[in-house]
Structures are given as structure tokens and as C-alpha cells.
Short mmCIF file of C-alpha atoms in Angstrom, two decimals:
data_model
loop_
_atom_site.label_atom_id
_atom_site.label_comp_id
_atom_site.label_asym_id
_atom_site.label_seq_id
_atom_site.Cartn_x
_atom_site.Cartn_y
_atom_site.Cartn_z
CA MET A 253 -29.37 -50.98 -18.10
CA SER A 254 -28.49 -47.84 -16.34
CA GLN A 255 -28.39 -43.97 -17.58
CA GLN A 256 -25.42 -42.26 -17.45
CA CYS A 257 -25.47 -38.58 -16.11
CA ALA A 258 -24.04 -36.42 -19.07
CA PRO A 259 -22.54 -32.73 -17.93
CA LEU A 260 -24.47 -29.93 -18.77
CA PRO A 261 -22.91 -28.37 -21.50
CA LEU A 262 -21.10 -24.56 -19.99
CA ASN A 263 -23.45 -22.07 -21.17
CA SER A 264 -19.98 -20.06 -24.19
CA GLN A 265 -22.26 -17.04 -24.05
CA SER A 266 -22.60 -16.46 -19.91
CA LEU A 267 -18.62 -16.76 -19.71
CA GLU A 268 -18.01 -14.63 -22.92
CA ASP A 269 -20.11 -12.20 -21.12
CA LEU A 270 -18.65 -12.61 -17.68
CA GLU A 271 -15.01 -12.29 -18.97
CA THR A 272 -16.02 -9.52 -20.89
CA ALA A 273 -17.37 -7.37 -17.59
CA ASN A 274 -14.05 -8.95 -16.33
CA LEU A 275 -12.01 -7.16 -18.39
CA ARG A 276 -14.54 -3.66 -18.84
CA ASN A 277 -13.89 -3.19 -15.30
CA GLN A 278 -9.58 -4.28 -15.10
CA ILE A 279 -9.98 -1.22 -18.43
CA LYS A 280 -11.44 1.47 -16.13
CA SER A 281 -8.88 0.67 -13.34
CA GLN A 282 -6.35 1.00 -15.11
CA GLN A 283 -7.54 3.81 -17.00
CA LYS A 284 -8.13 5.26 -13.43
CA LEU A 285 -4.57 4.98 -12.36
CA VAL A 286 -3.18 6.25 -15.21
CA THR A 287 -4.76 8.90 -15.48
CA ALA A 288 -3.66 9.78 -10.83
CA ILE A 289 -0.57 8.83 -11.85
CA GLU A 290 -0.34 11.35 -15.17
CA ARG A 291 -1.65 13.68 -13.13
CA ARG A 292 0.72 13.30 -10.46
CA VAL A 293 3.58 13.34 -12.75
CA GLY A 294 2.41 16.33 -14.47
CA ARG A 295 2.50 18.17 -11.07
CA SER A 296 5.84 16.73 -10.78
CA LEU A 297 7.09 17.90 -13.88
CA THR A 298 5.93 21.41 -13.20
CA SER A 299 7.08 22.13 -9.71
CA ILE A 300 10.87 20.54 -11.17
CA GLN A 301 10.47 23.32 -13.32
CA THR A 302 9.66 26.25 -11.56
CA HIS A 303 12.56 25.19 -9.38
CA LEU A 304 15.06 25.40 -12.34
CA THR A 305 13.24 28.96 -13.04
CA GLN A 306 13.83 30.02 -10.08
CA LEU A 307 17.83 28.77 -9.18
CA ASN A 308 18.67 30.60 -12.49
CA GLN A 309 16.95 33.86 -11.28
CA LEU A 310 19.22 33.05 -7.99
CA LEU A 311 23.19 32.73 -9.00
CA HIS A 312 24.06 34.97 -6.57
CA ASP A 313 22.24 33.85 -3.28
CA SER A 314 23.28 30.89 -1.90
CA SER A 315 20.83 30.05 0.64
CA GLU A 316 18.21 30.03 -1.60
CA TRP A 317 19.72 27.96 -4.00
CA GLN A 318 20.10 25.84 -1.41
CA ILE A 319 16.49 25.19 -0.66
CA ASN A 320 15.38 24.83 -4.83
CA ILE A 321 17.87 22.10 -4.86
CA ALA A 322 16.42 20.21 -2.11
CA SER A 323 13.25 21.07 -3.25
CA MET A 324 13.84 19.43 -6.41
CA ALA A 325 15.76 17.01 -4.80
CA ALA A 326 12.37 16.14 -3.29
CA GLU A 327 10.40 15.82 -5.79
CA LEU A 328 12.52 13.82 -8.15
CA HIS A 329 12.75 11.21 -5.52
CA GLN A 330 9.30 11.39 -4.93
CA LEU A 331 8.39 10.71 -9.13
CA GLY A 332 11.26 8.07 -8.30
CA ASP A 333 8.73 6.11 -6.03
CA LEU A 334 6.11 6.78 -8.36
CA LEU A 335 7.25 5.48 -11.20
CA ALA A 336 8.76 2.05 -9.65
CA ASP A 337 5.32 1.40 -8.10
CA ALA A 338 4.03 1.57 -11.06
CA THR A 339 6.22 -0.22 -12.29
CA LEU A 340 6.02 -3.22 -9.51
CA LEU A 341 2.30 -3.17 -10.25
CA GLN A 342 2.16 -3.77 -13.20
CA LYS A 343 4.98 -6.33 -13.22
CA ILE A 344 1.60 -8.16 -10.42
CA GLU A 345 -1.02 -7.49 -12.84
CA ALA A 346 1.26 -9.46 -15.94
CA GLY A 347 1.58 -11.76 -13.50
CA LYS A 348 5.27 -11.97 -12.89
CA VAL A 349 5.51 -11.83 -10.01
CA SER A 350 5.67 -14.77 -8.05
CA VAL A 351 3.84 -15.21 -5.05
CA GLN A 352 5.19 -17.68 -2.73
CA LEU A 353 2.13 -18.54 0.23
CA GLU A 354 3.48 -19.97 3.72
CA ILE A 355 2.20 -20.15 7.09
CA LEU A 356 3.60 -17.18 8.74
CA ASP A 357 4.24 -16.39 12.71
CA LEU A 358 2.20 -12.95 12.38
CA ARG A 359 4.39 -11.90 16.01
CA LEU A 360 7.28 -12.04 14.52
CA LEU A 361 6.44 -10.50 11.32
CA LEU A 362 5.20 -7.33 13.25
CA ASP A 363 8.06 -7.71 15.26
CA CYS A 364 10.21 -7.14 11.97
CA VAL A 365 8.73 -4.56 10.28
CA SER A 366 8.24 -2.56 13.51
CA ARG A 367 11.10 -2.87 15.71
CA HIS A 368 12.82 -0.31 14.20
CA LEU A 369 10.22 2.35 15.01
CA LEU A 370 10.20 1.86 18.58
CA ALA A 371 13.24 2.76 19.64
CA PRO A 372 14.64 4.63 16.59
CA LYS A 373 17.90 6.39 17.33
CA ASP A 374 18.25 10.12 18.38
CA GLN A 375 14.18 10.52 18.14
CA THR A 376 11.54 9.60 20.08
CA PRO A 377 9.10 6.91 19.17
CA ARG A 378 5.77 7.68 17.26
CA LEU A 379 4.41 4.04 17.36
CA ILE A 380 2.50 2.39 19.38
CA CYS A 381 1.87 -1.00 18.92
CA LYS A 382 -1.85 -2.75 19.33
CA PHE A 383 -1.58 -5.85 19.72
CA PRO A 384 -3.06 -9.13 21.38
CA ALA A 385 -0.67 -11.06 24.38
CA VAL A 386 -1.52 -13.87 21.15
CA LEU A 387 -0.99 -13.80 18.06
CA PRO A 388 -2.02 -16.51 15.25
CA PHE A 389 -0.34 -17.86 12.14
CA ILE A 390 -1.32 -16.63 9.35
CA ILE A 391 -1.25 -17.74 5.48
CA ALA A 392 0.65 -14.93 3.11
CA ASP A 393 4.21 -14.04 0.73
CA ARG A 394 6.77 -12.92 2.91
CA ASP A 395 7.72 -10.85 0.64
CA LEU A 396 4.97 -9.17 0.25
CA ILE A 397 3.45 -8.96 3.11
CA GLU A 398 6.99 -7.43 4.88
CA GLU A 399 6.94 -4.55 1.72
CA VAL A 400 3.40 -4.12 1.91
CA LEU A 401 3.68 -3.38 5.99
CA ALA A 402 7.26 -1.43 5.73
CA ASP A 403 5.99 1.05 2.78
CA LEU A 404 2.81 2.09 4.60
CA LEU A 405 4.98 2.60 8.04
CA GLY A 406 7.52 3.86 6.27
CA ARG A 407 4.71 6.49 4.62
CA SER A 408 3.14 7.64 7.94
CA LEU A 409 6.30 8.18 10.14
CA LYS A 410 7.58 10.50 6.51
CA TYR A 411 4.45 12.02 5.59
CA SER A 412 2.53 13.06 8.62
CA ASP A 413 3.76 15.81 10.94
CA PRO A 414 6.38 14.63 13.13
CA ASP A 415 4.13 15.17 16.84
CA SER A 416 1.73 12.99 15.01
CA MET A 417 1.72 9.31 16.28
CA ILE A 418 0.93 6.06 14.52
CA ILE A 419 -0.82 3.61 15.25
CA LEU A 420 -0.36 -0.32 14.65
CA ASP A 421 -3.33 -2.42 15.90
CA VAL A 422 -4.07 -6.37 15.42
CA ALA A 423 -7.77 -8.11 15.65
CA CYS A 424 -9.19 -11.41 15.21
CA CYS A 425 -12.10 -11.28 12.83
CA GLU A 426 -13.17 -15.08 12.76
CA SER A 427 -11.02 -16.32 9.98
CA GLN A 428 -9.07 -13.98 9.40
CA VAL A 429 -6.57 -11.51 10.83
CA VAL A 430 -7.04 -7.73 10.66
CA ILE A 431 -4.05 -5.83 10.59
CA SER A 432 -4.92 -1.99 10.83
CA ILE A 433 -2.54 1.43 10.39
CA THR A 434 -3.91 5.09 11.54
CA ALA A 435 -1.67 7.55 10.54
CA GLN A 436 -2.68 11.50 9.80
CA ARG A 437 -1.23 10.89 6.24
CA PHE A 438 0.25 8.36 4.00
CA VAL A 439 0.79 10.96 1.40
CA ALA A 440 2.22 14.63 0.84
CA LEU A 441 0.18 17.47 2.52
CA GLY A 442 -2.50 18.85 -0.03
CA GLU A 443 -1.52 16.01 -2.16
CA ARG A 444 -5.82 13.54 -1.77
CA ASP A 445 -4.53 10.83 -4.95
CA TYR A 446 -4.49 7.88 -3.43
CA ALA A 447 -4.94 6.13 -6.20
CA PRO A 448 -1.06 4.25 -7.53
CA GLU A 449 -0.14 3.85 -3.70
CA ILE A 450 -3.12 2.41 -3.12
CA ALA A 451 -3.67 0.23 -5.79
CA LEU A 452 -0.68 -1.05 -5.20
CA CYS A 453 -1.02 -1.66 -1.59
CA CYS A 454 -4.44 -3.01 -2.03
CA LYS A 455 -2.88 -5.44 -5.65
CA ARG A 456 -0.24 -7.05 -3.44
CA VAL A 457 -2.19 -7.77 -0.47
CA GLU A 458 -4.98 -9.05 -2.77
CA VAL A 459 -2.57 -11.29 -4.74
CA GLN A 460 -2.02 -13.34 -1.61
CA ASN A 461 -5.99 -13.86 -1.18
CA GLY A 462 -5.70 -11.20 1.38
CA GLU A 463 -8.39 -7.68 1.76
CA VAL A 464 -7.94 -3.95 2.18
CA THR A 465 -9.78 -1.20 2.56
CA CYS A 466 -8.43 2.66 3.61
CA GLN A 467 -11.50 5.74 5.10
CA MET A 468 -10.76 8.72 6.33
CA GLY A 469 -11.14 9.18 10.40
CA LEU A 470 -13.47 12.06 11.92
CA ASP A 471 -10.39 13.66 12.58
CA GLY A 472 -8.85 14.08 9.03
CA SER A 473 -6.75 11.21 10.65
CA THR A 474 -6.41 7.89 7.56
CA GLN A 475 -6.80 4.35 8.48
CA VAL A 476 -5.44 1.55 6.72
CA THR A 477 -6.69 -1.64 6.96
CA ILE A 478 -5.66 -5.19 5.54
CA LYS A 479 -7.47 -8.24 6.47
CA LEU A 480 -5.27 -12.37 5.78
CA ALA A 481 -6.23 -16.05 6.26
CA ILE A 482 -5.60 -17.64 9.79
CA ALA A 483 -3.16 -20.53 9.44
CA ASP A 484 -5.66 -22.59 11.56
CA SER A 485 -9.57 -21.62 12.01
CA ARG A 486 -9.39 -22.58 16.01
CA SER A 487 -6.85 -20.44 17.05
CA THR A 488 -7.73 -16.21 17.41
CA CYS A 489 -6.02 -13.53 18.97
CA SER A 490 -6.32 -13.00 22.66
#
């Protein structure tokens, strides 16, 4: 009579240690993010208070009033964007955002997010697209990846100097497609706290089994790179 092989019991202590380590890493990431958001909110509130004080002191100077009103409105807009990003990030972390992976035509996706930027009304185009003649299909969530690309392109155009160019580049690396956006800035001039924006961008890509990296160039520009799975490993960029 042959003896059946019984499955080896899992080491519960090892699993518990692994889960504990993962939780600690998540907590550290959350603490860094919260600290960054607190700094950003604090600076915005201080700036808004400064503009309010100046408004009270410049009751008879309409031109200065307009300048301070515009500056305060910009601060409130940025603060609203920050809070919206933080809220969405928490929803993703809690699994409240559904992810529907599907096979997408990368060419159509990139055309969708870049078409209006290549021919803006009453403006000189600032976006340069470097695409291979043939692009593969990818596996991603259509809404999430469109949001990520549109957000990054929008930020780069908004915060970079008006005469600077934005480069949208695509290449293939083995079983992944690599989408890179290079710009002078993705946040306001003088603002080097990327934590909330990059954390949200990373999380929206990670839930699609993708990767995000961010690095500074020697010329001071910033490049955000997104890697996503190619639907058919036999297809490549050409």
C-alpha cells in the first residue's frame, strides 16, 4: 500500500512575521504621506492667510486686490487638488476603487490623451510625441491609466515654463511597454515635495500590476516612467 504524501504545514510564525513587516512598511509610507500633506496644507493655509491680510490692508487699491484674489484662488485650487488626490489614494488603499483589467490598444489610448495637446487652440504646441510606428496592446484599466497619463501631462504643462517642451516617449522592454513623460516640472516652482502626487500616481498604476519611477535629469528636468504589461509577449514596439 503506497503512502500518501501529506502537505507540509505552513509556518504560521513566518507568515505572521511577513504580514507584520508588510504592515509596518505600509504604516511608514502612510506616515510619510500624511506628513507631506500636512506640510503642503500648512503652507497653503499660511499663504491664504497672508493674502487675506493684504486684502484688508489694500481696500483702496483695486489692482493689488485683483492680484491677491487671483493668488488666493490659485492656492485654494491647489489645496482642493491635493485633498482630492489624498481622498482618492485612501479609497484605492482601502480597495474601494474597482480595477477592470482589459486588453487596450496603446496607440488609441495615447492618441486620446495627447490629441488635444498636439493642436491647442491659440497656442503653440508644447508636446513632443516619440512613438514607434507599431505599438503593442497592453493590459490595463482604461479609466485609471487614462487618468494617470492625463494628470501627468496636465501637471507638466501647468507647472513648466510656457516655452518649455514636454516629451511623451514610448518604448518596449521585453514583456513590458515603457511610457515616459519628461518635463521641466510636475509641481509648482520651488515646490519639491512630490509625495502626494507620486504616491497617487504609483498606486493607480500598481493596482494595474504596473510600475512607476521618478527621476531628475542632469538638466533639472523630471522624468516619470510607467511600465505596463504587454498583452501578447510576442508583440513589441517597432
